[in-house]
Amino acid sequence: MAVVDIPFNKPFISGLELDYIKEAVEVNLNTAGNGIFTKKCHQFFEETFGFGKCLLTTSCTDALEMAAILADIQPGDEVIMPAYTFVSTANAFALRGAVIQFVDSCQEHPGMDEKRIEELINSRTKAIVVVHYAGIAVHMDKVCELAKKHKLLLIEDAAQAIDSYYLGENGKKALGTFGQFATFSFHETKNLISGEGGMLVINDRNYGHRAEVIWEKGTNRAAFQRGEVHKYHWLDVGSSFLPSELIAAFLFAQTEHLHEIQKKRISIWEKYQNAFVKSLQNKNVKCSFIPNYATCNGHMYYLVCSNKSERDDLITHLASDGIQAVFHYQALHKSPYINGLNREAQHLQYAELYSDTLIRLPFYFGLSEAEQERVINAVNLFYTEK
Ligand SMILES: *Cc1c(COP(=O)(O)O)cnc(C)c1O
């Protein structure tokens, strides 16, 4: 096997991360959570995207777990979400005893098929969790209408969707502003990173106080730190969901480069798309797809091969050239965990199809034009030789 010289991901470092960490340690004398850098990050996200209250977390997984507690999910409550997603989307609700109801992907793209949601709604349904796959919006006008009609909570797993928008009846609106809660990830494979990291957005102000308590181990310590109460107490369940200032300092350096990061990532996405729309048009391969109600935030570039062996052969072909391409998401309705619950087996055609046929190409800020051309040529060569 050739050495990997074009990896799937390389973390982007703006240059100021270590300076800000040093500032947290030596100037602010504050390394624990909810300090100056945490507040700067909250303010940045609230002002830049029009989010409600923001709370940094140690991961998007943690933010999802907070959302499940805030949603007051009880054992037996049902939560609707796509099958083609990361484990944490479902696990956060399974931890509270929820029964997860899985929705298929669309035919045209791996995102959740909003037309298949309503058939799953019943008296036990508590929430709809949408996932903006690849940072591309789910049809939010339709989903919001359903949530309103059936009085369900709406939660957005926007892990991949920072700086992405929905173009709807009411104009352009940032993803993460629609649900009562939205969650973001700053894992090193995402657009903005802090190693591991995440954020919960609380758009419904009624939940703001409780969210802060859950965030601080079930206590009102945040209010105590602001001088609003004399002591802090155990008020509710919670956990240690807040990250240290070291992580917030790292993340804040990234936020200052958001514009530059996004410009570069979108140009990488466009270069892949322009090349493959032409070269693969007669090859039975599907290029990435952006519905007319969504924008592209340059999170990932995927292709959909015509079958599993072709996809696996393409990964091997690229690997032999030092290029690391990956697949992901084994659809959750087929997972060993769900199988172990002895539920009625479910067949979701498109979610299963994307598990078998989707491939993600190298995608990172530092990917040079020459490297990207090598990736494009290697994919084209595979399909010319076929
Ligand atoms: C990355 C990702 C997560 C998990 O994020 P972490 O920060 O690693 O916990 C959850 N959902 C989706 C859709 C993701 O892409």
mmCIF file of C-alpha atoms and ligand atoms in Angstrom:
data_model
loop_
_atom_site.group_PDB
_atom_site.id
_atom_site.type_symbol
_atom_site.label_atom_id
_atom_site.label_comp_id
_atom_site.label_asym_id
_atom_site.label_seq_id
_atom_site.Cartn_x
_atom_site.Cartn_y
_atom_site.Cartn_z
ATOM 1 C CA MET A 1 0.000 0.000 0.000
ATOM 2 C CA ALA A 2 1.336 3.433 -0.951
ATOM 3 C CA VAL A 3 1.998 5.953 1.811
ATOM 4 C CA VAL A 4 -0.824 8.459 2.221
ATOM 5 C CA ASP A 5 0.393 11.806 0.961
ATOM 6 C CA ILE A 6 -3.018 13.368 0.430
ATOM 7 C CA PRO A 7 -4.952 12.524 3.607
ATOM 8 C CA PHE A 8 -8.687 12.827 3.967
ATOM 9 C CA ASN A 9 -8.346 15.641 6.506
ATOM 10 C CA LYS A 10 -5.699 17.982 7.881
ATOM 11 C CA PRO A 11 -6.621 20.354 10.715
ATOM 12 C CA PHE A 12 -6.428 24.050 9.810
ATOM 13 C CA ILE A 13 -4.425 26.133 12.276
ATOM 14 C CA SER A 14 -4.816 29.908 11.904
ATOM 15 C CA GLY A 15 -1.651 30.713 13.874
ATOM 16 C CA LEU A 16 -3.122 32.492 16.899
ATOM 17 C CA GLU A 17 -4.458 29.406 18.697
ATOM 18 C CA LEU A 18 -1.375 28.959 20.895
ATOM 19 C CA ASP A 19 -1.133 32.716 21.577
ATOM 20 C CA TYR A 20 -4.694 32.766 22.857
ATOM 21 C CA ILE A 21 -4.135 29.669 24.989
ATOM 22 C CA LYS A 22 -1.087 31.400 26.471
ATOM 23 C CA GLU A 23 -3.238 34.475 27.121
ATOM 24 C CA ALA A 24 -5.819 32.348 28.944
ATOM 25 C CA VAL A 25 -3.109 30.794 31.102
ATOM 26 C CA GLU A 26 -0.781 33.728 31.734
ATOM 27 C CA VAL A 27 -2.886 36.877 31.375
ATOM 28 C CA ASN A 28 -6.432 35.856 32.225
ATOM 29 C CA LEU A 29 -5.209 33.322 34.817
ATOM 30 C CA ASN A 30 -8.277 31.299 33.915
ATOM 31 C CA THR A 31 -8.097 27.801 32.471
ATOM 32 C CA ALA A 32 -11.418 26.335 33.691
ATOM 33 C CA GLY A 33 -14.647 26.968 31.800
ATOM 34 C CA ASN A 34 -17.009 29.896 31.194
ATOM 35 C CA GLY A 35 -14.320 32.571 31.180
ATOM 36 C CA ILE A 36 -13.346 35.377 28.823
ATOM 37 C CA PHE A 37 -12.709 33.268 25.708
ATOM 38 C CA THR A 38 -15.871 31.210 26.196
ATOM 39 C CA LYS A 39 -17.889 34.439 26.364
ATOM 40 C CA LYS A 40 -16.110 35.845 23.293
ATOM 41 C CA CYS A 41 -17.029 32.711 21.336
ATOM 42 C CA HIS A 42 -20.663 32.891 22.488
ATOM 43 C CA GLN A 43 -20.879 36.525 21.418
ATOM 44 C CA PHE A 44 -19.257 35.798 18.057
ATOM 45 C CA PHE A 45 -21.729 33.056 17.154
ATOM 46 C CA GLU A 46 -24.773 34.931 18.458
ATOM 47 C CA GLU A 47 -23.879 38.081 16.502
ATOM 48 C CA THR A 48 -22.599 36.472 13.301
ATOM 49 C CA PHE A 49 -25.454 34.055 12.665
ATOM 50 C CA GLY A 50 -28.360 35.442 14.683
ATOM 51 C CA PHE A 51 -28.413 32.426 16.983
ATOM 52 C CA GLY A 52 -30.240 32.580 20.301
ATOM 53 C CA LYS A 53 -28.246 31.871 23.451
ATOM 54 C CA CYS A 54 -25.042 29.927 22.694
ATOM 55 C CA LEU A 55 -23.242 27.586 25.098
ATOM 56 C CA LEU A 56 -19.941 25.974 24.137
ATOM 57 C CA THR A 57 -19.717 22.262 24.940
ATOM 58 C CA THR A 58 -16.928 19.713 24.825
ATOM 59 C CA SER A 59 -18.461 18.114 21.705
ATOM 60 C CA CYS A 60 -21.552 18.135 19.526
ATOM 61 C CA THR A 61 -22.359 14.806 21.177
ATOM 62 C CA ASP A 62 -22.554 16.664 24.513
ATOM 63 C CA ALA A 63 -24.689 19.401 22.978
ATOM 64 C CA LEU A 64 -27.106 16.737 21.697
ATOM 65 C CA GLU A 65 -27.230 15.164 25.158
ATOM 66 C CA MET A 66 -28.049 18.565 26.641
ATOM 67 C CA ALA A 67 -30.788 19.015 24.039
ATOM 68 C CA ALA A 68 -32.290 15.644 24.991
ATOM 69 C CA ILE A 69 -32.352 16.644 28.689
ATOM 70 C CA LEU A 70 -33.844 20.063 27.850
ATOM 71 C CA ALA A 71 -36.476 18.395 25.677
ATOM 72 C CA ASP A 72 -37.434 16.441 28.799
ATOM 73 C CA ILE A 73 -37.372 13.138 26.925
ATOM 74 C CA GLN A 74 -38.852 10.333 29.050
ATOM 75 C CA PRO A 75 -38.522 6.561 28.520
ATOM 76 C CA GLY A 76 -40.866 5.526 25.729
ATOM 77 C CA ASP A 77 -41.062 8.966 24.111
ATOM 78 C CA GLU A 78 -40.466 8.811 20.381
ATOM 79 C CA VAL A 79 -37.958 10.943 18.498
ATOM 80 C CA ILE A 80 -37.851 11.122 14.703
ATOM 81 C CA MET A 81 -34.529 11.509 12.874
ATOM 82 C CA PRO A 82 -32.714 10.338 9.736
ATOM 83 C CA ALA A 83 -31.135 6.856 9.657
ATOM 84 C CA TYR A 84 -28.194 8.144 7.642
ATOM 85 C CA THR A 85 -26.412 10.111 10.371
ATOM 86 C CA PHE A 86 -23.698 9.904 12.988
ATOM 87 C CA VAL A 87 -24.334 7.694 16.042
ATOM 88 C CA SER A 88 -24.470 10.623 18.478
ATOM 89 C CA THR A 89 -27.623 12.083 16.890
ATOM 90 C CA ALA A 90 -29.524 9.004 18.060
ATOM 91 C CA ASN A 91 -27.455 7.978 21.081
ATOM 92 C CA ALA A 92 -28.143 11.244 22.914
ATOM 93 C CA PHE A 93 -31.875 10.457 22.898
ATOM 94 C CA ALA A 94 -31.446 6.699 23.470
ATOM 95 C CA LEU A 95 -29.602 7.617 26.691
ATOM 96 C CA ARG A 96 -32.870 9.123 27.974
ATOM 97 C CA GLY A 97 -34.876 6.048 27.003
ATOM 98 C CA ALA A 98 -36.322 7.412 23.761
ATOM 99 C CA VAL A 99 -37.543 5.133 20.999
ATOM 100 C CA ILE A 100 -35.857 6.376 17.837
ATOM 101 C CA GLN A 101 -37.938 6.429 14.642
ATOM 102 C CA PHE A 102 -35.757 6.532 11.554
ATOM 103 C CA VAL A 103 -36.513 8.391 8.331
ATOM 104 C CA ASP A 104 -35.029 7.508 4.943
ATOM 105 C CA SER A 105 -32.731 9.768 2.909
ATOM 106 C CA CYS A 106 -33.860 11.476 -0.298
ATOM 107 C CA GLN A 107 -33.307 9.887 -3.666
ATOM 108 C CA GLU A 108 -31.414 12.946 -4.944
ATOM 109 C CA HIS A 109 -29.153 13.437 -1.896
ATOM 110 C CA PRO A 110 -28.323 11.813 1.446
ATOM 111 C CA GLY A 111 -30.300 14.372 3.495
ATOM 112 C CA MET A 112 -33.437 13.336 5.360
ATOM 113 C CA ASP A 113 -36.592 13.004 3.234
ATOM 114 C CA GLU A 114 -38.977 15.478 4.840
ATOM 115 C CA LYS A 115 -41.937 13.866 3.025
ATOM 116 C CA ARG A 116 -41.492 10.704 5.097
ATOM 117 C CA ILE A 117 -41.663 12.371 8.530
ATOM 118 C CA GLU A 118 -45.395 12.820 9.081
ATOM 119 C CA GLU A 119 -46.229 9.101 8.683
ATOM 120 C CA LEU A 120 -44.095 8.418 11.797
ATOM 121 C CA ILE A 121 -45.813 10.963 14.062
ATOM 122 C CA ASN A 122 -48.113 9.598 16.776
ATOM 123 C CA SER A 123 -49.209 10.501 20.325
ATOM 124 C CA ARG A 124 -45.848 9.391 21.784
ATOM 125 C CA THR A 125 -43.777 11.553 19.431
ATOM 126 C CA LYS A 126 -41.885 14.278 21.285
ATOM 127 C CA ALA A 127 -39.367 15.722 18.853
ATOM 128 C CA ILE A 128 -38.056 15.854 15.309
ATOM 129 C CA VAL A 129 -34.283 15.974 14.935
ATOM 130 C CA VAL A 130 -33.107 17.132 11.517
ATOM 131 C CA VAL A 131 -29.513 16.653 10.363
ATOM 132 C CA HIS A 132 -28.178 19.095 7.761
ATOM 133 C CA TYR A 133 -26.035 16.484 6.032
ATOM 134 C CA ALA A 134 -22.823 17.847 4.440
ATOM 135 C CA GLY A 135 -23.913 21.261 5.721
ATOM 136 C CA ILE A 136 -26.788 21.274 3.218
ATOM 137 C CA ALA A 137 -30.149 22.366 4.581
ATOM 138 C CA VAL A 138 -33.118 20.090 5.130
ATOM 139 C CA HIS A 139 -36.350 21.608 3.726
ATOM 140 C CA MET A 140 -37.034 23.737 6.798
ATOM 141 C CA ASP A 141 -40.344 25.335 5.751
ATOM 142 C CA LYS A 142 -41.900 21.875 5.558
ATOM 143 C CA VAL A 143 -40.284 20.568 8.742
ATOM 144 C CA CYS A 144 -41.164 23.691 10.762
ATOM 145 C CA GLU A 145 -44.762 23.443 9.572
ATOM 146 C CA LEU A 146 -44.945 19.794 10.716
ATOM 147 C CA ALA A 147 -43.390 20.565 14.113
ATOM 148 C CA LYS A 148 -45.872 23.389 14.623
ATOM 149 C CA LYS A 149 -48.895 21.413 13.441
ATOM 150 C CA HIS A 150 -48.135 18.467 15.759
ATOM 151 C CA LYS A 151 -46.676 20.590 18.615
ATOM 152 C CA LEU A 152 -43.308 18.839 18.520
ATOM 153 C CA LEU A 153 -39.925 20.135 19.538
ATOM 154 C CA LEU A 154 -37.561 20.734 16.656
ATOM 155 C CA ILE A 155 -33.854 20.097 17.129
ATOM 156 C CA GLU A 156 -31.219 20.719 14.456
ATOM 157 C CA ASP A 157 -28.085 18.576 14.419
ATOM 158 C CA ALA A 158 -26.099 21.224 12.578
ATOM 159 C CA ALA A 159 -22.728 19.597 13.368
ATOM 160 C CA GLN A 160 -21.597 20.112 9.765
ATOM 161 C CA ALA A 161 -23.598 23.225 9.010
ATOM 162 C CA ILE A 162 -21.799 26.284 10.361
ATOM 163 C CA ASP A 163 -22.218 29.263 8.012
ATOM 164 C CA SER A 164 -24.821 27.504 5.887
ATOM 165 C CA TYR A 165 -28.265 28.844 5.067
ATOM 166 C CA TYR A 166 -31.816 27.900 4.183
ATOM 167 C CA LEU A 167 -33.394 29.921 1.386
ATOM 168 C CA GLY A 168 -37.047 29.789 2.248
ATOM 169 C CA GLU A 169 -40.353 31.612 2.124
ATOM 170 C CA ASN A 170 -38.975 34.113 4.652
ATOM 171 C CA GLY A 171 -35.669 34.717 2.914
ATOM 172 C CA LYS A 172 -32.193 33.553 3.830
ATOM 173 C CA LYS A 173 -31.731 32.231 7.335
ATOM 174 C CA ALA A 174 -28.726 30.536 9.001
ATOM 175 C CA LEU A 175 -29.001 26.852 9.812
ATOM 176 C CA GLY A 176 -29.125 26.509 13.574
ATOM 177 C CA THR A 177 -31.740 29.266 13.972
ATOM 178 C CA PHE A 178 -34.829 27.144 13.244
ATOM 179 C CA GLY A 179 -35.077 24.609 16.069
ATOM 180 C CA GLN A 180 -35.746 25.286 19.754
ATOM 181 C CA PHE A 181 -32.224 23.830 19.977
ATOM 182 C CA ALA A 182 -29.389 23.373 17.500
ATOM 183 C CA THR A 183 -26.047 21.655 17.946
ATOM 184 C CA PHE A 184 -22.691 22.292 16.267
ATOM 185 C CA SER A 185 -19.392 20.416 16.219
ATOM 186 C CA PHE A 186 -15.832 21.756 16.266
ATOM 187 C CA HIS A 187 -14.270 18.324 15.877
ATOM 188 C CA GLU A 188 -11.099 18.489 13.800
ATOM 189 C CA THR A 189 -12.893 17.295 10.660
ATOM 190 C CA LYS A 190 -15.376 20.205 10.685
ATOM 191 C CA ASN A 191 -14.998 23.697 9.160
ATOM 192 C CA LEU A 192 -14.124 25.418 12.466
ATOM 193 C CA ILE A 193 -12.213 23.270 14.929
ATOM 194 C CA SER A 194 -11.000 23.049 18.509
ATOM 195 C CA GLY A 195 -9.748 19.456 18.475
ATOM 196 C CA GLU A 196 -12.905 18.185 20.102
ATOM 197 C CA GLY A 197 -15.596 20.751 20.743
ATOM 198 C CA GLY A 198 -19.184 21.707 20.190
ATOM 199 C CA MET A 199 -21.951 24.182 20.916
ATOM 200 C CA LEU A 200 -25.582 24.173 21.899
ATOM 201 C CA VAL A 201 -27.778 26.957 20.532
ATOM 202 C CA ILE A 202 -30.954 27.722 22.481
ATOM 203 C CA ASN A 203 -33.284 29.706 20.231
ATOM 204 C CA ASP A 204 -36.279 29.560 22.569
ATOM 205 C CA ARG A 205 -35.446 31.929 25.430
ATOM 206 C CA ASN A 206 -37.712 29.982 27.809
ATOM 207 C CA TYR A 207 -35.091 27.249 27.972
ATOM 208 C CA GLY A 208 -32.111 29.560 28.541
ATOM 209 C CA HIS A 209 -31.948 29.350 32.329
ATOM 210 C CA ARG A 210 -32.375 25.574 32.505
ATOM 211 C CA ALA A 211 -29.772 25.088 29.753
ATOM 212 C CA GLU A 212 -27.198 26.981 31.801
ATOM 213 C CA VAL A 213 -27.947 24.838 34.857
ATOM 214 C CA ILE A 214 -27.622 21.573 32.916
ATOM 215 C CA TRP A 215 -24.358 22.885 31.443
ATOM 216 C CA GLU A 216 -22.887 23.535 34.922
ATOM 217 C CA LYS A 217 -23.417 20.083 36.490
ATOM 218 C CA GLY A 218 -27.041 20.787 37.446
ATOM 219 C CA THR A 219 -26.173 23.905 39.457
ATOM 220 C CA ASN A 220 -26.759 27.636 39.137
ATOM 221 C CA ARG A 221 -23.020 28.319 39.274
ATOM 222 C CA ALA A 222 -23.152 30.514 36.165
ATOM 223 C CA ALA A 223 -25.651 32.823 37.897
ATOM 224 C CA PHE A 224 -23.455 32.750 41.032
ATOM 225 C CA GLN A 225 -20.425 33.827 38.979
ATOM 226 C CA ARG A 226 -22.413 36.756 37.624
ATOM 227 C CA GLY A 227 -23.205 37.746 41.217
ATOM 228 C CA GLU A 228 -26.937 37.094 40.820
ATOM 229 C CA VAL A 229 -27.119 34.655 43.776
ATOM 230 C CA HIS A 230 -25.037 34.347 46.980
ATOM 231 C CA LYS A 231 -24.434 30.582 46.800
ATOM 232 C CA TYR A 232 -25.031 28.030 44.158
ATOM 233 C CA HIS A 233 -27.184 24.949 44.576
ATOM 234 C CA TRP A 234 -27.974 21.635 42.967
ATOM 235 C CA LEU A 235 -31.169 22.449 41.066
ATOM 236 C CA ASP A 236 -31.556 19.865 38.323
ATOM 237 C CA VAL A 237 -29.775 17.029 36.554
ATOM 238 C CA GLY A 238 -26.846 18.040 34.423
ATOM 239 C CA SER A 239 -23.243 17.204 33.757
ATOM 240 C CA SER A 240 -19.897 18.813 33.079
ATOM 241 C CA PHE A 241 -20.771 19.893 29.565
ATOM 242 C CA LEU A 242 -18.698 23.084 29.397
ATOM 243 C CA PRO A 243 -15.219 23.085 27.848
ATOM 244 C CA SER A 244 -12.143 24.622 29.440
ATOM 245 C CA GLU A 245 -10.912 28.073 28.452
ATOM 246 C CA LEU A 246 -8.002 26.386 26.627
ATOM 247 C CA ILE A 247 -10.449 24.948 24.127
ATOM 248 C CA ALA A 248 -12.425 28.191 23.893
ATOM 249 C CA ALA A 249 -9.187 30.142 23.284
ATOM 250 C CA PHE A 250 -8.276 27.783 20.438
ATOM 251 C CA LEU A 251 -11.756 28.076 18.957
ATOM 252 C CA PHE A 252 -11.814 31.853 19.196
ATOM 253 C CA ALA A 253 -8.670 32.029 17.033
ATOM 254 C CA GLN A 254 -10.544 29.969 14.442
ATOM 255 C CA THR A 255 -13.626 32.187 14.480
ATOM 256 C CA GLU A 256 -11.448 35.168 13.528
ATOM 257 C CA HIS A 257 -10.606 33.318 10.288
ATOM 258 C CA LEU A 258 -14.115 32.144 9.464
ATOM 259 C CA HIS A 259 -14.355 34.207 6.295
ATOM 260 C CA GLU A 260 -11.010 33.019 4.924
ATOM 261 C CA ILE A 261 -11.723 29.380 5.832
ATOM 262 C CA GLN A 262 -15.129 29.461 4.170
ATOM 263 C CA LYS A 263 -13.868 31.147 0.999
ATOM 264 C CA LYS A 264 -11.170 28.522 0.553
ATOM 265 C CA ARG A 265 -13.409 25.547 1.392
ATOM 266 C CA ILE A 266 -16.159 26.692 -0.955
ATOM 267 C CA SER A 267 -13.629 27.113 -3.767
ATOM 268 C CA ILE A 268 -12.361 23.543 -3.169
ATOM 269 C CA TRP A 269 -15.951 22.303 -3.303
ATOM 270 C CA GLU A 270 -16.633 24.169 -6.540
ATOM 271 C CA LYS A 271 -13.474 22.863 -8.189
ATOM 272 C CA TYR A 272 -14.476 19.254 -7.444
ATOM 273 C CA GLN A 273 -18.042 19.846 -8.577
ATOM 274 C CA ASN A 274 -17.112 21.630 -11.829
ATOM 275 C CA ALA A 275 -14.644 18.889 -12.728
ATOM 276 C CA PHE A 276 -16.894 15.911 -11.987
ATOM 277 C CA VAL A 277 -20.144 17.298 -13.369
ATOM 278 C CA LYS A 278 -18.349 17.221 -16.733
ATOM 279 C CA SER A 279 -16.084 14.183 -16.508
ATOM 280 C CA LEU A 280 -18.503 11.779 -14.829
ATOM 281 C CA GLN A 281 -21.713 12.693 -16.629
ATOM 282 C CA ASN A 282 -21.962 9.411 -18.548
ATOM 283 C CA LYS A 283 -20.530 7.191 -15.807
ATOM 284 C CA ASN A 284 -23.543 6.465 -13.624
ATOM 285 C CA VAL A 285 -21.913 8.329 -10.732
ATOM 286 C CA LYS A 286 -23.789 11.052 -8.896
ATOM 287 C CA CYS A 287 -22.063 14.282 -7.953
ATOM 288 C CA SER A 288 -22.871 16.257 -4.817
ATOM 289 C CA PHE A 289 -26.316 17.830 -4.971
ATOM 290 C CA ILE A 290 -27.530 21.120 -3.539
ATOM 291 C CA PRO A 291 -31.301 21.702 -3.593
ATOM 292 C CA ASN A 292 -32.434 25.159 -4.677
ATOM 293 C CA TYR A 293 -33.465 25.992 -1.102
ATOM 294 C CA ALA A 294 -29.972 25.362 0.316
ATOM 295 C CA THR A 295 -26.485 26.912 0.183
ATOM 296 C CA CYS A 296 -23.078 25.222 0.126
ATOM 297 C CA ASN A 297 -20.797 25.817 3.145
ATOM 298 C CA GLY A 298 -17.902 23.784 1.776
ATOM 299 C CA HIS A 299 -18.078 21.162 4.484
ATOM 300 C CA MET A 300 -17.486 18.025 2.421
ATOM 301 C CA TYR A 301 -17.373 16.723 -1.101
ATOM 302 C CA TYR A 302 -18.964 13.372 -1.820
ATOM 303 C CA LEU A 303 -19.699 11.237 -4.870
ATOM 304 C CA VAL A 304 -22.288 8.475 -5.054
ATOM 305 C CA CYS A 305 -21.009 5.417 -6.969
ATOM 306 C CA SER A 306 -23.270 3.024 -8.832
ATOM 307 C CA ASN A 307 -22.740 0.135 -6.384
ATOM 308 C CA LYS A 308 -20.758 -0.914 -3.316
ATOM 309 C CA SER A 309 -17.972 -2.836 -5.051
ATOM 310 C CA GLU A 310 -17.340 0.102 -7.373
ATOM 311 C CA ARG A 311 -17.133 2.432 -4.354
ATOM 312 C CA ASP A 312 -14.771 0.093 -2.501
ATOM 313 C CA ASP A 313 -12.614 -0.349 -5.639
ATOM 314 C CA LEU A 314 -12.416 3.422 -6.068
ATOM 315 C CA ILE A 315 -11.191 3.809 -2.450
ATOM 316 C CA THR A 316 -8.520 1.123 -3.098
ATOM 317 C CA HIS A 317 -7.546 2.731 -6.423
ATOM 318 C CA LEU A 318 -7.087 6.128 -4.753
ATOM 319 C CA ALA A 319 -5.178 4.573 -1.822
ATOM 320 C CA SER A 320 -2.723 2.976 -4.266
ATOM 321 C CA ASP A 321 -2.002 6.531 -5.412
ATOM 322 C CA GLY A 322 -1.472 7.844 -1.867
ATOM 323 C CA ILE A 323 -4.924 9.450 -1.691
ATOM 324 C CA GLN A 324 -7.127 8.773 1.308
ATOM 325 C CA ALA A 325 -10.854 8.760 0.550
ATOM 326 C CA VAL A 326 -13.405 7.467 3.050
ATOM 327 C CA PHE A 327 -16.994 6.322 3.386
ATOM 328 C CA HIS A 328 -19.139 6.687 6.503
ATOM 329 C CA TYR A 329 -22.439 6.211 8.334
ATOM 330 C CA GLN A 330 -23.623 2.666 8.443
ATOM 331 C CA ALA A 331 -27.346 3.508 8.500
ATOM 332 C CA LEU A 332 -28.449 3.393 12.130
ATOM 333 C CA HIS A 333 -31.674 1.393 11.664
ATOM 334 C CA LYS A 334 -29.410 -1.561 10.693
ATOM 335 C CA SER A 335 -26.956 -1.062 13.565
ATOM 336 C CA PRO A 336 -26.168 -3.877 16.026
ATOM 337 C CA TYR A 337 -27.566 -1.685 18.825
ATOM 338 C CA ILE A 338 -30.974 -1.264 17.163
ATOM 339 C CA ASN A 339 -30.987 -4.931 16.077
ATOM 340 C CA GLY A 340 -30.407 -5.895 19.714
ATOM 341 C CA LEU A 341 -33.660 -4.153 20.702
ATOM 342 C CA ASN A 342 -35.652 -6.744 18.733
ATOM 343 C CA ARG A 343 -37.672 -4.150 16.895
ATOM 344 C CA GLU A 344 -39.383 -4.953 13.647
ATOM 345 C CA ALA A 345 -36.730 -4.875 10.899
ATOM 346 C CA GLN A 346 -36.904 -1.779 8.741
ATOM 347 C CA HIS A 347 -35.777 -1.305 5.170
ATOM 348 C CA LEU A 348 -34.811 2.228 4.196
ATOM 349 C CA GLN A 349 -33.770 2.079 0.581
ATOM 350 C CA TYR A 350 -31.806 5.277 0.182
ATOM 351 C CA ALA A 351 -30.127 5.378 3.599
ATOM 352 C CA GLU A 352 -28.814 1.872 2.886
ATOM 353 C CA LEU A 353 -27.782 2.895 -0.603
ATOM 354 C CA TYR A 354 -25.682 5.823 0.663
ATOM 355 C CA SER A 355 -24.048 3.588 3.314
ATOM 356 C CA ASP A 356 -22.888 1.336 0.475
ATOM 357 C CA THR A 357 -22.065 3.778 -2.309
ATOM 358 C CA LEU A 358 -21.067 7.200 -0.956
ATOM 359 C CA ILE A 359 -17.405 8.230 -0.973
ATOM 360 C CA ARG A 360 -15.893 11.381 0.572
ATOM 361 C CA LEU A 361 -12.848 12.900 -1.086
ATOM 362 C CA PRO A 362 -9.929 14.672 0.651
ATOM 363 C CA PHE A 363 -11.196 18.040 1.875
ATOM 364 C CA TYR A 364 -9.264 20.515 3.980
ATOM 365 C CA PHE A 365 -8.122 24.149 3.978
ATOM 366 C CA GLY A 366 -4.510 23.263 3.145
ATOM 367 C CA LEU A 367 -5.365 21.141 0.082
ATOM 368 C CA SER A 368 -3.335 22.734 -2.735
ATOM 369 C CA GLU A 369 -4.611 23.117 -6.300
ATOM 370 C CA ALA A 370 -2.011 20.615 -7.517
ATOM 371 C CA GLU A 371 -3.059 18.071 -4.886
ATOM 372 C CA GLN A 372 -6.704 18.545 -5.712
ATOM 373 C CA GLU A 373 -5.951 18.044 -9.399
ATOM 374 C CA ARG A 374 -4.214 14.789 -8.516
ATOM 375 C CA VAL A 375 -7.352 13.620 -6.716
ATOM 376 C CA ILE A 376 -9.576 14.649 -9.632
ATOM 377 C CA ASN A 377 -7.291 12.947 -12.189
ATOM 378 C CA ALA A 378 -7.108 9.758 -10.124
ATOM 379 C CA VAL A 379 -10.926 9.556 -9.931
ATOM 380 C CA ASN A 380 -11.224 10.272 -13.659
ATOM 381 C CA LEU A 381 -8.612 7.632 -14.494
ATOM 382 C CA PHE A 382 -10.534 5.030 -12.465
ATOM 383 C CA TYR A 383 -13.663 5.721 -14.497
ATOM 384 C CA THR A 384 -11.836 5.857 -17.855
ATOM 385 C CA GLU A 385 -10.285 2.456 -17.220
ATOM 386 C CA LYS A 386 -13.591 0.925 -16.177
HETATM 387 C C1 LIG B 1 -19.461 15.330 13.669
HETATM 388 C C2 LIG B 1 -20.891 15.046 13.899
HETATM 389 C C3 LIG B 1 -21.427 14.800 15.173
HETATM 390 C C4 LIG B 1 -20.578 14.633 16.394
HETATM 391 O O1 LIG B 1 -19.776 15.688 16.688
HETATM 392 P P1 LIG B 1 -18.723 15.590 17.877
HETATM 393 O O2 LIG B 1 -18.332 17.012 18.094
HETATM 394 O O3 LIG B 1 -17.599 14.731 17.381
HETATM 395 O O4 LIG B 1 -19.396 14.990 19.051
HETATM 396 C C5 LIG B 1 -22.794 14.641 15.326
HETATM 397 N N1 LIG B 1 -23.612 14.702 14.259
HETATM 398 C C6 LIG B 1 -23.146 14.899 13.015
HETATM 399 C C7 LIG B 1 -24.112 14.978 11.873
HETATM 400 C C8 LIG B 1 -21.777 15.051 12.791
HETATM 401 O O5 LIG B 1 -21.318 15.247 11.542
#
